[in-house]
Structure formats: structure tokens, C-alpha cells
Amino acid sequence: MFINVEGCLSGAVSQPLGIFPTDFAIHPAFECLQKASASSAFHNSKERFDPPKCHPNTRLAVLERIMAWILCQEDWHAYIMWLYGGAGTGKSAITQSIAEWADAEMCLVSSFLFSRSDPSRNDGDKLMATIAHQICRNVPGARYFIEATINEDPLIFECSLQSQLTSLIIEPLRQHQIHTGYFSDPANPCLVIIDGLDECRDPDVQCNILDVISNVLGQNQLPLLFLIASRPEQHISSTINSRKFTQSHARLALNDTFHPDEDIRCFLQDSFDEIKETHSLKAYLAPTWPSLDAMETLIEKSSGHFIYASIVVRYVKSPRHRPSDHLEVILGLRPALHDTPFAEHVRHVRPQFCF
């Protein structure tokens, strides 16, 4: 079995995760589960229209590394992978690309994307219910057991995260395994993605989420994998560096090891080529635009942060202005008049990414 980072998976899962017959009528227990879930946290939620994704032919080494872990080709002992990097390094684009790949290959169990600005997903209250809700879709044979749990304990959503993980996720999947034997095949990976853990507003809850996942998964023998992405905040790093995490996790740092400058160069070049082909004012652009010096300056100013390059492109391709004029504003060769490179595009970005 091998992977192709463009989306092909040889020898991968060829059947749905759930093969246990079930009745998909809306039951009261499932309605309770829906109310306790945060649909905006799904990787394919309509509230995340046009989510960030890896630009074609970029981040290939990172994506291949994560895919190899999911398929037990590397770090087979680890059931948690921590993907970490500073703001703007492309964590969400990577997790989105992995989620779409895994969903297409039918090995995605669930995804949850924290957001500090969304009250429904800026704490851990709806995390486990949301994961369980998606399991009902992606592993339909487990739905019966999840509903049975809610029927037996309607207040399960008020219990601790550890109780919810055990009762709503682990035990239903275990029962599904007993009845079908599906999870006995290590070739059928089951992935849960949690992105933006640091966007959870309470640092103590962030650490508790990590502790609960590590403790519960360590006590059970299910091929359930958690890809968790966050900034390397000190409390998160300290939790993951603790002794109990030593044998349970792999880590992947978005640093210079993966040559982000080359990926940023590819993204900028493709984006500028598209602008020269499609912009309404393309007639004002020279065939050699932008210059090599301008490209090198942009790559240097990006400092490995994809968000900077992305904001540059959005500003330069504004349909109301000549792209060359806006690029000169970014390079400091022309003063900004009515708008600035960061007035519209960097409202939610930390100051170090302003131009």
C-alpha cells in the first residue's frame, strides 16, 4: 500500500467505515445529539465557505508525512500526531487538505475546527458530541450504540470530557467492532482531526482535551487516530512533553525542515501568472512582471508564513486597481492612498504579519 499526495491511495479503504445495518429515522436521542453538536466545526461546514487548502504542488512533504502516519507506514505506535507551528504557517490549510483526502478515501471519522470567534466552538463543551455526531454518518453501524447511550443517560453531555469520549465514542465503536469485526483490520484507519486547539478559549481545557484523548486511547485497542493542530503554546507543549505522552504521539513541526520558502515561491508564481492571464487590467502588466527581485523580497518578507503570501495575492489581484500598483505599495515603492494592504485582509492577523 502506498500513497500519492495528489489524492490517490493504492490498497486503501475501498468500503464504507460503517457496514452494520441501521435505521436512519430521526430518533429523539439523535435529536439530542444534534443539539449538542457544533455543525460549524465540520471541515465541510457551509459556514467555512472556501476554506484554506494547500495550493497545488505545495506542502507535499508535509502531506506525505501525515498520510504515511495515517496508513501506519511511519510512527505506527503513535495514535496522536501533533502538527504545530506559529500563526500563518499553514496548519489549517494542511488539516483541511488532509480532511478532504481522508474523507474521499473513507477513513475520516470526524473533524472539529476550533474558532475563538465562534461561541459554538471556542470551548470544549461540544467537542465530543460533534465527533459522535459525525461518527453516526461515517460509521453508521455505531449509531445504534450511540443512541442507546444517550437513551440510557440523557445528561451525558453534561458529564466530563473523559466520560463523553468513553461513552459516546469509544464504547460505541467497540460494540461496532464486536458485531462486525471491522476495526480488527489495521488497513482500515479511522482518523479524527482537531484543528486550532489553541483557539479554545481556556488553556486548562486545551490541556484537559489532550490528557483525556491520551488517557482514553491508551487504555483501548481501537485503530482510532487523532491529528491535532495548534500553535506551540507553552502549556500545550508542556502537556505533550509530559512522560505519559512519550509513547502515544508523534509530532510534526512546520519549520524550515520542509522548505516553506520554495512552496511560497510556487504559490506566488502561480498566483501572479493567473493575475496576468485573467485580471481586467492585465494589459498594463509587463510580460516580465513581477521582477525576480520583487519575488525574492516577498518570499523573504513571508518568513515561511503562508498567510503573508496569501494576503499579498488577495491585495494585488483587487479588480479595482492595477496589480502592479498594488504590488509597489506592498514593496514600499508607492504610498497607499485610500486603502492599505492590511486594512481589509489582516483584521484578524497578529501585528507581525502586517506589511
Short mmCIF file of C-alpha atoms in Angstrom, two decimals:
data_model
loop_
_atom_site.label_atom_id
_atom_site.label_comp_id
_atom_site.label_asym_id
_atom_site.label_seq_id
_atom_site.Cartn_x
_atom_site.Cartn_y
_atom_site.Cartn_z
CA MET A 1 0.00 0.00 0.00
CA PHE A 2 1.40 3.41 -0.94
CA ILE A 3 0.26 6.99 -1.10
CA ASN A 4 0.11 9.60 -3.79
CA VAL A 5 -0.09 13.07 -2.34
CA GLU A 6 -2.38 14.25 -5.13
CA GLY A 7 -5.11 12.05 -3.72
CA CYS A 8 -4.58 8.50 -4.96
CA LEU A 9 -4.34 5.76 -2.40
CA SER A 10 -3.31 2.32 -3.57
CA GLY A 11 -4.62 -0.53 -1.46
CA ALA A 12 -6.60 1.84 0.75
CA VAL A 13 -10.06 1.53 2.21
CA SER A 14 -12.49 0.51 -0.51
CA GLN A 15 -15.62 0.19 1.60
CA PRO A 16 -17.59 2.50 3.92
CA LEU A 17 -16.48 2.66 7.52
CA GLY A 18 -19.90 1.52 8.69
CA ILE A 19 -21.33 -1.78 7.45
CA PHE A 20 -23.72 -2.53 10.31
CA PRO A 21 -27.38 -2.14 9.28
CA THR A 22 -29.17 0.73 10.92
CA ASP A 23 -32.42 2.68 10.74
CA PHE A 24 -31.80 6.30 9.78
CA ALA A 25 -35.07 7.66 11.09
CA ILE A 26 -34.61 10.65 13.35
CA HIS A 27 -34.88 9.38 16.90
CA PRO A 28 -35.13 11.59 19.99
CA ALA A 29 -31.66 10.52 21.10
CA PHE A 30 -30.18 11.60 17.78
CA GLU A 31 -32.02 14.92 18.00
CA CYS A 32 -30.37 15.46 21.39
CA LEU A 33 -27.01 14.67 19.82
CA GLN A 34 -27.62 17.17 17.02
CA LYS A 35 -28.47 19.91 19.51
CA ALA A 36 -25.30 19.20 21.49
CA SER A 37 -23.11 19.36 18.36
CA ALA A 38 -21.47 22.26 16.53
CA SER A 39 -22.04 21.85 12.80
CA SER A 40 -19.87 24.90 12.10
CA ALA A 41 -16.89 22.89 13.36
CA PHE A 42 -17.10 20.38 10.49
CA HIS A 43 -14.32 20.65 7.91
CA ASN A 44 -17.02 20.86 5.21
CA SER A 45 -19.39 23.20 7.03
CA LYS A 46 -21.13 25.78 4.87
CA GLU A 47 -20.00 28.39 7.40
CA ARG A 48 -16.43 27.75 6.25
CA PHE A 49 -17.11 28.52 2.59
CA ASP A 50 -13.88 28.49 0.60
CA PRO A 51 -11.74 27.15 3.49
CA PRO A 52 -7.95 27.35 3.27
CA LYS A 53 -6.33 24.46 1.42
CA CYS A 54 -2.82 23.69 0.28
CA HIS A 55 -2.01 25.19 -3.09
CA PRO A 56 -1.32 22.51 -5.74
CA ASN A 57 2.23 21.15 -5.61
CA THR A 58 2.94 22.74 -2.23
CA ARG A 59 3.38 21.19 1.23
CA LEU A 60 3.86 17.81 -0.47
CA ALA A 61 6.43 16.55 2.05
CA VAL A 62 4.22 17.51 4.99
CA LEU A 63 1.13 15.90 3.48
CA GLU A 64 3.01 12.71 2.62
CA ARG A 65 4.38 12.51 6.14
CA ILE A 66 0.89 12.77 7.67
CA MET A 67 -0.60 10.31 5.19
CA ALA A 68 2.14 7.79 5.93
CA TRP A 69 1.30 8.04 9.64
CA ILE A 70 -2.41 7.56 8.98
CA LEU A 71 -1.63 4.42 6.95
CA CYS A 72 0.70 3.07 9.67
CA GLN A 73 3.74 3.36 7.40
CA GLU A 74 5.53 5.64 9.87
CA ASP A 75 5.23 6.16 13.64
CA TRP A 76 2.88 3.19 13.75
CA HIS A 77 2.94 3.24 17.58
CA ALA A 78 1.50 6.77 17.78
CA TYR A 79 -2.25 7.31 17.95
CA ILE A 80 -1.86 11.09 18.26
CA MET A 81 0.03 13.35 15.88
CA TRP A 82 0.64 16.92 16.94
CA LEU A 83 1.03 19.29 13.99
CA TYR A 84 2.34 22.59 15.26
CA GLY A 85 3.63 25.90 14.00
CA GLY A 86 3.23 29.62 14.52
CA ALA A 87 0.36 31.73 13.24
CA GLY A 88 0.19 31.80 9.48
CA THR A 89 2.34 28.72 8.84
CA GLY A 90 -0.48 26.88 7.09
CA LYS A 91 -1.75 24.47 9.75
CA SER A 92 -5.41 24.89 8.84
CA ALA A 93 -4.71 24.55 5.12
CA ILE A 94 -2.86 21.30 5.79
CA THR A 95 -5.56 19.84 8.05
CA GLN A 96 -8.24 20.85 5.53
CA SER A 97 -6.36 19.11 2.72
CA ILE A 98 -5.88 16.01 4.86
CA ALA A 99 -9.55 16.03 5.88
CA GLU A 100 -10.71 16.17 2.26
CA TRP A 101 -8.28 13.44 1.24
CA ALA A 102 -9.27 11.20 4.17
CA ASP A 103 -12.97 11.83 3.57
CA ALA A 104 -12.60 10.81 -0.08
CA GLU A 105 -10.71 7.67 0.98
CA MET A 106 -13.43 6.90 3.57
CA CYS A 107 -11.07 6.89 6.54
CA LEU A 108 -12.18 10.19 8.11
CA VAL A 109 -14.28 9.60 11.22
CA SER A 110 -14.69 13.21 12.31
CA SER A 111 -13.26 16.71 12.22
CA PHE A 112 -13.56 19.59 14.67
CA LEU A 113 -12.17 23.04 13.98
CA PHE A 114 -11.97 25.35 16.98
CA SER A 115 -12.54 29.08 16.45
CA ARG A 116 -12.09 31.72 19.12
CA SER A 117 -14.72 33.96 17.50
CA ASP A 118 -17.46 31.29 17.29
CA PRO A 119 -19.25 30.66 20.61
CA SER A 120 -20.32 27.20 19.44
CA ARG A 121 -16.72 26.02 19.00
CA ASN A 122 -14.48 28.15 21.19
CA ASP A 123 -14.58 25.77 24.17
CA GLY A 124 -14.67 22.03 24.65
CA ASP A 125 -18.36 21.73 25.52
CA LYS A 126 -19.46 20.43 22.09
CA LEU A 127 -16.29 18.63 21.05
CA MET A 128 -17.20 15.04 21.90
CA ALA A 129 -20.83 15.37 20.82
CA THR A 130 -19.71 16.74 17.46
CA ILE A 131 -17.30 13.88 16.96
CA ALA A 132 -20.01 11.38 17.90
CA HIS A 133 -22.46 13.03 15.51
CA GLN A 134 -20.07 12.62 12.60
CA ILE A 135 -19.38 9.01 13.61
CA CYS A 136 -23.09 8.35 13.10
CA ARG A 137 -22.63 9.37 9.47
CA ASN A 138 -19.20 7.93 8.75
CA VAL A 139 -19.54 4.76 10.84
CA PRO A 140 -23.32 4.23 10.63
CA GLY A 141 -23.10 0.87 12.38
CA ALA A 142 -22.10 2.70 15.56
CA ARG A 143 -25.13 4.98 15.53
CA TYR A 144 -27.38 2.48 17.29
CA PHE A 145 -24.97 2.21 20.19
CA ILE A 146 -24.51 5.98 20.44
CA GLU A 147 -28.28 6.48 20.56
CA ALA A 148 -28.58 3.74 23.18
CA THR A 149 -26.01 5.54 25.34
CA ILE A 150 -27.98 8.79 25.12
CA ASN A 151 -31.23 7.00 25.90
CA GLU A 152 -29.68 5.46 29.00
CA ASP A 153 -28.09 8.74 30.13
CA PRO A 154 -29.70 11.84 28.57
CA LEU A 155 -27.37 14.03 30.66
CA ILE A 156 -24.22 12.51 29.19
CA PHE A 157 -23.46 15.86 27.54
CA GLU A 158 -23.12 17.41 31.00
CA CYS A 159 -20.51 14.86 32.04
CA SER A 160 -16.73 15.24 31.87
CA LEU A 161 -14.91 15.12 28.56
CA GLN A 162 -13.42 11.77 29.54
CA SER A 163 -16.87 10.31 30.25
CA GLN A 164 -18.20 11.64 26.95
CA LEU A 165 -15.26 10.30 24.97
CA THR A 166 -15.63 6.89 26.56
CA SER A 167 -19.43 6.62 26.40
CA LEU A 168 -20.22 8.40 23.14
CA ILE A 169 -17.22 7.37 21.04
CA ILE A 170 -15.04 4.56 22.38
CA GLU A 171 -17.72 2.18 23.63
CA PRO A 172 -19.99 2.52 20.57
CA LEU A 173 -17.02 1.88 18.30
CA ARG A 174 -16.02 -1.10 20.45
CA GLN A 175 -19.52 -2.53 20.19
CA HIS A 176 -19.45 -1.98 16.46
CA GLN A 177 -16.16 -3.88 16.36
CA ILE A 178 -17.63 -6.78 18.33
CA HIS A 179 -20.58 -7.10 15.97
CA THR A 180 -18.70 -6.63 12.68
CA GLY A 181 -15.01 -7.19 13.32
CA TYR A 182 -14.36 -4.18 11.10
CA PHE A 183 -11.78 -2.46 13.30
CA SER A 184 -9.75 -5.65 13.55
CA ASP A 185 -8.22 -4.82 10.16
CA PRO A 186 -5.29 -2.41 10.63
CA ALA A 187 -5.61 -1.47 6.96
CA ASN A 188 -8.76 0.49 7.87
CA PRO A 189 -7.51 3.65 9.62
CA CYS A 190 -10.04 5.85 11.43
CA LEU A 191 -8.99 9.49 11.66
CA VAL A 192 -10.25 12.32 13.86
CA ILE A 193 -8.91 15.81 13.11
CA ILE A 194 -8.89 18.59 15.69
CA ASP A 195 -7.62 21.89 14.29
CA GLY A 196 -6.87 25.09 16.17
CA LEU A 197 -6.76 23.61 19.66
CA ASP A 198 -5.19 26.87 20.85
CA GLU A 199 -8.36 28.66 19.66
CA CYS A 200 -10.19 27.05 22.57
CA ARG A 201 -10.51 29.98 24.95
CA ASP A 202 -9.45 28.21 28.17
CA PRO A 203 -5.85 26.90 28.31
CA ASP A 204 -6.84 24.45 31.04
CA VAL A 205 -9.47 22.94 28.76
CA GLN A 206 -6.91 22.67 25.97
CA CYS A 207 -4.64 20.61 28.23
CA ASN A 208 -7.57 18.56 29.51
CA ILE A 209 -8.55 17.65 25.95
CA LEU A 210 -5.04 16.36 25.31
CA ASP A 211 -4.93 14.45 28.58
CA VAL A 212 -8.33 12.86 28.03
CA ILE A 213 -7.56 11.72 24.49
CA SER A 214 -4.20 10.30 25.51
CA ASN A 215 -5.56 8.51 28.60
CA VAL A 216 -8.65 7.01 26.99
CA LEU A 217 -6.98 5.90 23.77
CA GLY A 218 -4.08 4.44 25.72
CA GLN A 219 -6.48 2.16 27.57
CA ASN A 220 -8.27 0.91 24.46
CA GLN A 221 -7.26 -1.07 21.41
CA LEU A 222 -9.04 0.68 18.58
CA PRO A 223 -7.30 1.95 15.42
CA LEU A 224 -8.52 5.47 16.18
CA LEU A 225 -6.06 8.23 15.28
CA PHE A 226 -6.15 11.89 16.32
CA LEU A 227 -4.44 14.57 14.23
CA ILE A 228 -4.29 17.66 16.44
CA ALA A 229 -3.04 21.01 15.12
CA SER A 230 -2.20 24.08 17.17
CA ARG A 231 0.30 26.80 17.80
CA PRO A 232 3.12 25.67 20.09
CA GLU A 233 1.79 27.48 23.15
CA GLN A 234 3.80 26.74 26.27
CA HIS A 235 1.03 24.93 28.15
CA ILE A 236 0.27 22.72 25.15
CA SER A 237 3.94 21.92 24.63
CA SER A 238 4.37 21.12 28.32
CA THR A 239 1.40 18.73 28.28
CA ILE A 240 2.63 16.92 25.19
CA ASN A 241 6.17 16.75 26.53
CA SER A 242 5.00 15.02 29.71
CA ARG A 243 6.00 11.42 30.27
CA LYS A 244 2.55 9.96 29.62
CA PHE A 245 2.65 11.26 26.04
CA THR A 246 6.06 9.77 25.20
CA GLN A 247 4.80 6.55 23.60
CA SER A 248 1.46 7.83 22.36
CA HIS A 249 2.25 10.62 19.99
CA ALA A 250 4.28 11.79 17.03
CA ARG A 251 4.98 15.42 16.34
CA LEU A 252 5.39 17.39 13.15
CA ALA A 253 6.79 20.92 13.27
CA LEU A 254 6.11 23.31 10.41
CA ASN A 255 9.59 24.73 10.25
CA ASP A 256 12.39 25.17 7.71
CA THR A 257 12.83 21.39 7.50
CA PHE A 258 10.03 21.33 4.93
CA HIS A 259 11.44 24.26 2.89
CA PRO A 260 8.42 26.57 3.10
CA ASP A 261 10.15 29.26 1.02
CA GLU A 262 10.02 27.04 -2.06
CA ASP A 263 6.33 26.34 -1.51
CA ILE A 264 5.66 30.05 -1.08
CA ARG A 265 7.59 30.75 -4.29
CA CYS A 266 5.40 28.23 -6.14
CA PHE A 267 2.22 29.76 -4.72
CA LEU A 268 3.24 33.32 -5.60
CA GLN A 269 4.41 32.43 -9.10
CA ASP A 270 1.21 30.55 -9.92
CA SER A 271 -0.91 33.34 -8.47
CA PHE A 272 0.88 36.09 -10.39
CA ASP A 273 0.65 34.05 -13.59
CA GLU A 274 -3.10 33.77 -13.06
CA ILE A 275 -3.36 37.52 -12.47
CA LYS A 276 -1.51 38.19 -15.74
CA GLU A 277 -3.92 35.90 -17.57
CA THR A 278 -7.25 36.89 -16.05
CA HIS A 279 -7.11 40.36 -14.46
CA SER A 280 -9.27 43.01 -16.10
CA LEU A 281 -6.25 45.36 -16.20
CA LYS A 282 -3.76 42.77 -17.41
CA ALA A 283 -2.89 44.93 -20.42
CA TYR A 284 -0.90 47.18 -18.08
CA LEU A 285 1.32 44.34 -16.89
CA ALA A 286 4.69 43.68 -18.49
CA PRO A 287 5.45 40.08 -19.55
CA THR A 288 8.29 40.01 -17.00
CA TRP A 289 6.11 41.24 -14.12
CA PRO A 290 6.83 40.78 -11.29
CA SER A 291 10.59 41.07 -11.32
CA LEU A 292 12.83 38.45 -9.76
CA ASP A 293 13.91 40.97 -7.13
CA ALA A 294 10.28 41.60 -6.19
CA MET A 295 9.63 37.88 -5.86
CA GLU A 296 12.65 37.38 -3.64
CA THR A 297 11.61 40.31 -1.47
CA LEU A 298 8.12 38.87 -1.00
CA ILE A 299 9.50 35.44 -0.13
CA GLU A 300 11.90 36.97 2.38
CA LYS A 301 9.15 39.08 3.96
CA SER A 302 6.92 35.98 4.22
CA SER A 303 9.47 34.32 6.53
CA GLY A 304 7.83 30.95 5.98
CA HIS A 305 4.33 32.25 6.78
CA PHE A 306 1.82 31.39 4.08
CA ILE A 307 -0.68 33.88 5.44
CA TYR A 308 1.57 36.76 4.39
CA ALA A 309 1.83 35.46 0.83
CA SER A 310 -1.92 34.84 0.73
CA ILE A 311 -2.70 38.39 1.83
CA VAL A 312 -0.26 39.75 -0.76
CA VAL A 313 -2.08 37.91 -3.54
CA ARG A 314 -5.54 38.98 -2.37
CA TYR A 315 -4.41 42.62 -2.26
CA VAL A 316 -2.59 42.57 -5.59
CA LYS A 317 -5.44 40.96 -7.52
CA SER A 318 -8.02 43.54 -6.44
CA PRO A 319 -10.18 44.05 -9.55
CA ARG A 320 -10.42 47.81 -8.97
CA HIS A 321 -6.69 48.52 -9.20
CA ARG A 322 -3.70 47.81 -11.35
CA PRO A 323 -1.90 44.79 -9.86
CA SER A 324 1.48 46.43 -10.47
CA ASP A 325 0.46 49.49 -8.44
CA HIS A 326 -0.68 47.40 -5.50
CA LEU A 327 2.49 45.33 -5.60
CA GLU A 328 4.53 48.54 -5.45
CA VAL A 329 2.55 49.56 -2.35
CA ILE A 330 3.48 46.28 -0.70
CA LEU A 331 7.13 46.72 -1.66
CA GLY A 332 7.15 50.26 -0.27
CA LEU A 333 7.72 51.83 -3.67
CA ARG A 334 4.38 53.64 -3.75
CA PRO A 335 2.33 55.16 -0.92
CA ALA A 336 -1.05 53.64 -0.13
CA LEU A 337 -3.88 56.07 -0.86
CA HIS A 338 -7.42 55.11 0.13
CA ASP A 339 -6.69 51.53 1.08
CA THR A 340 -3.74 49.73 2.59
CA PRO A 341 -2.53 46.17 2.11
CA PHE A 342 -3.80 45.17 5.54
CA ALA A 343 -6.90 47.34 6.01
CA GLU A 344 -9.31 44.67 4.78
CA HIS A 345 -7.26 41.49 4.75
CA VAL A 346 -5.35 41.49 8.04
CA ARG A 347 -8.01 42.46 10.53
CA HIS A 348 -7.69 39.10 12.30
CA VAL A 349 -3.95 38.62 11.86
CA ARG A 350 -1.41 39.33 14.56
CA PRO A 351 0.65 42.51 14.06
CA GLN A 352 3.84 40.74 12.98
CA PHE A 353 2.17 39.83 9.69
CA CYS A 354 1.27 43.35 8.68
CA PHE A 355 3.18 44.80 5.75
#
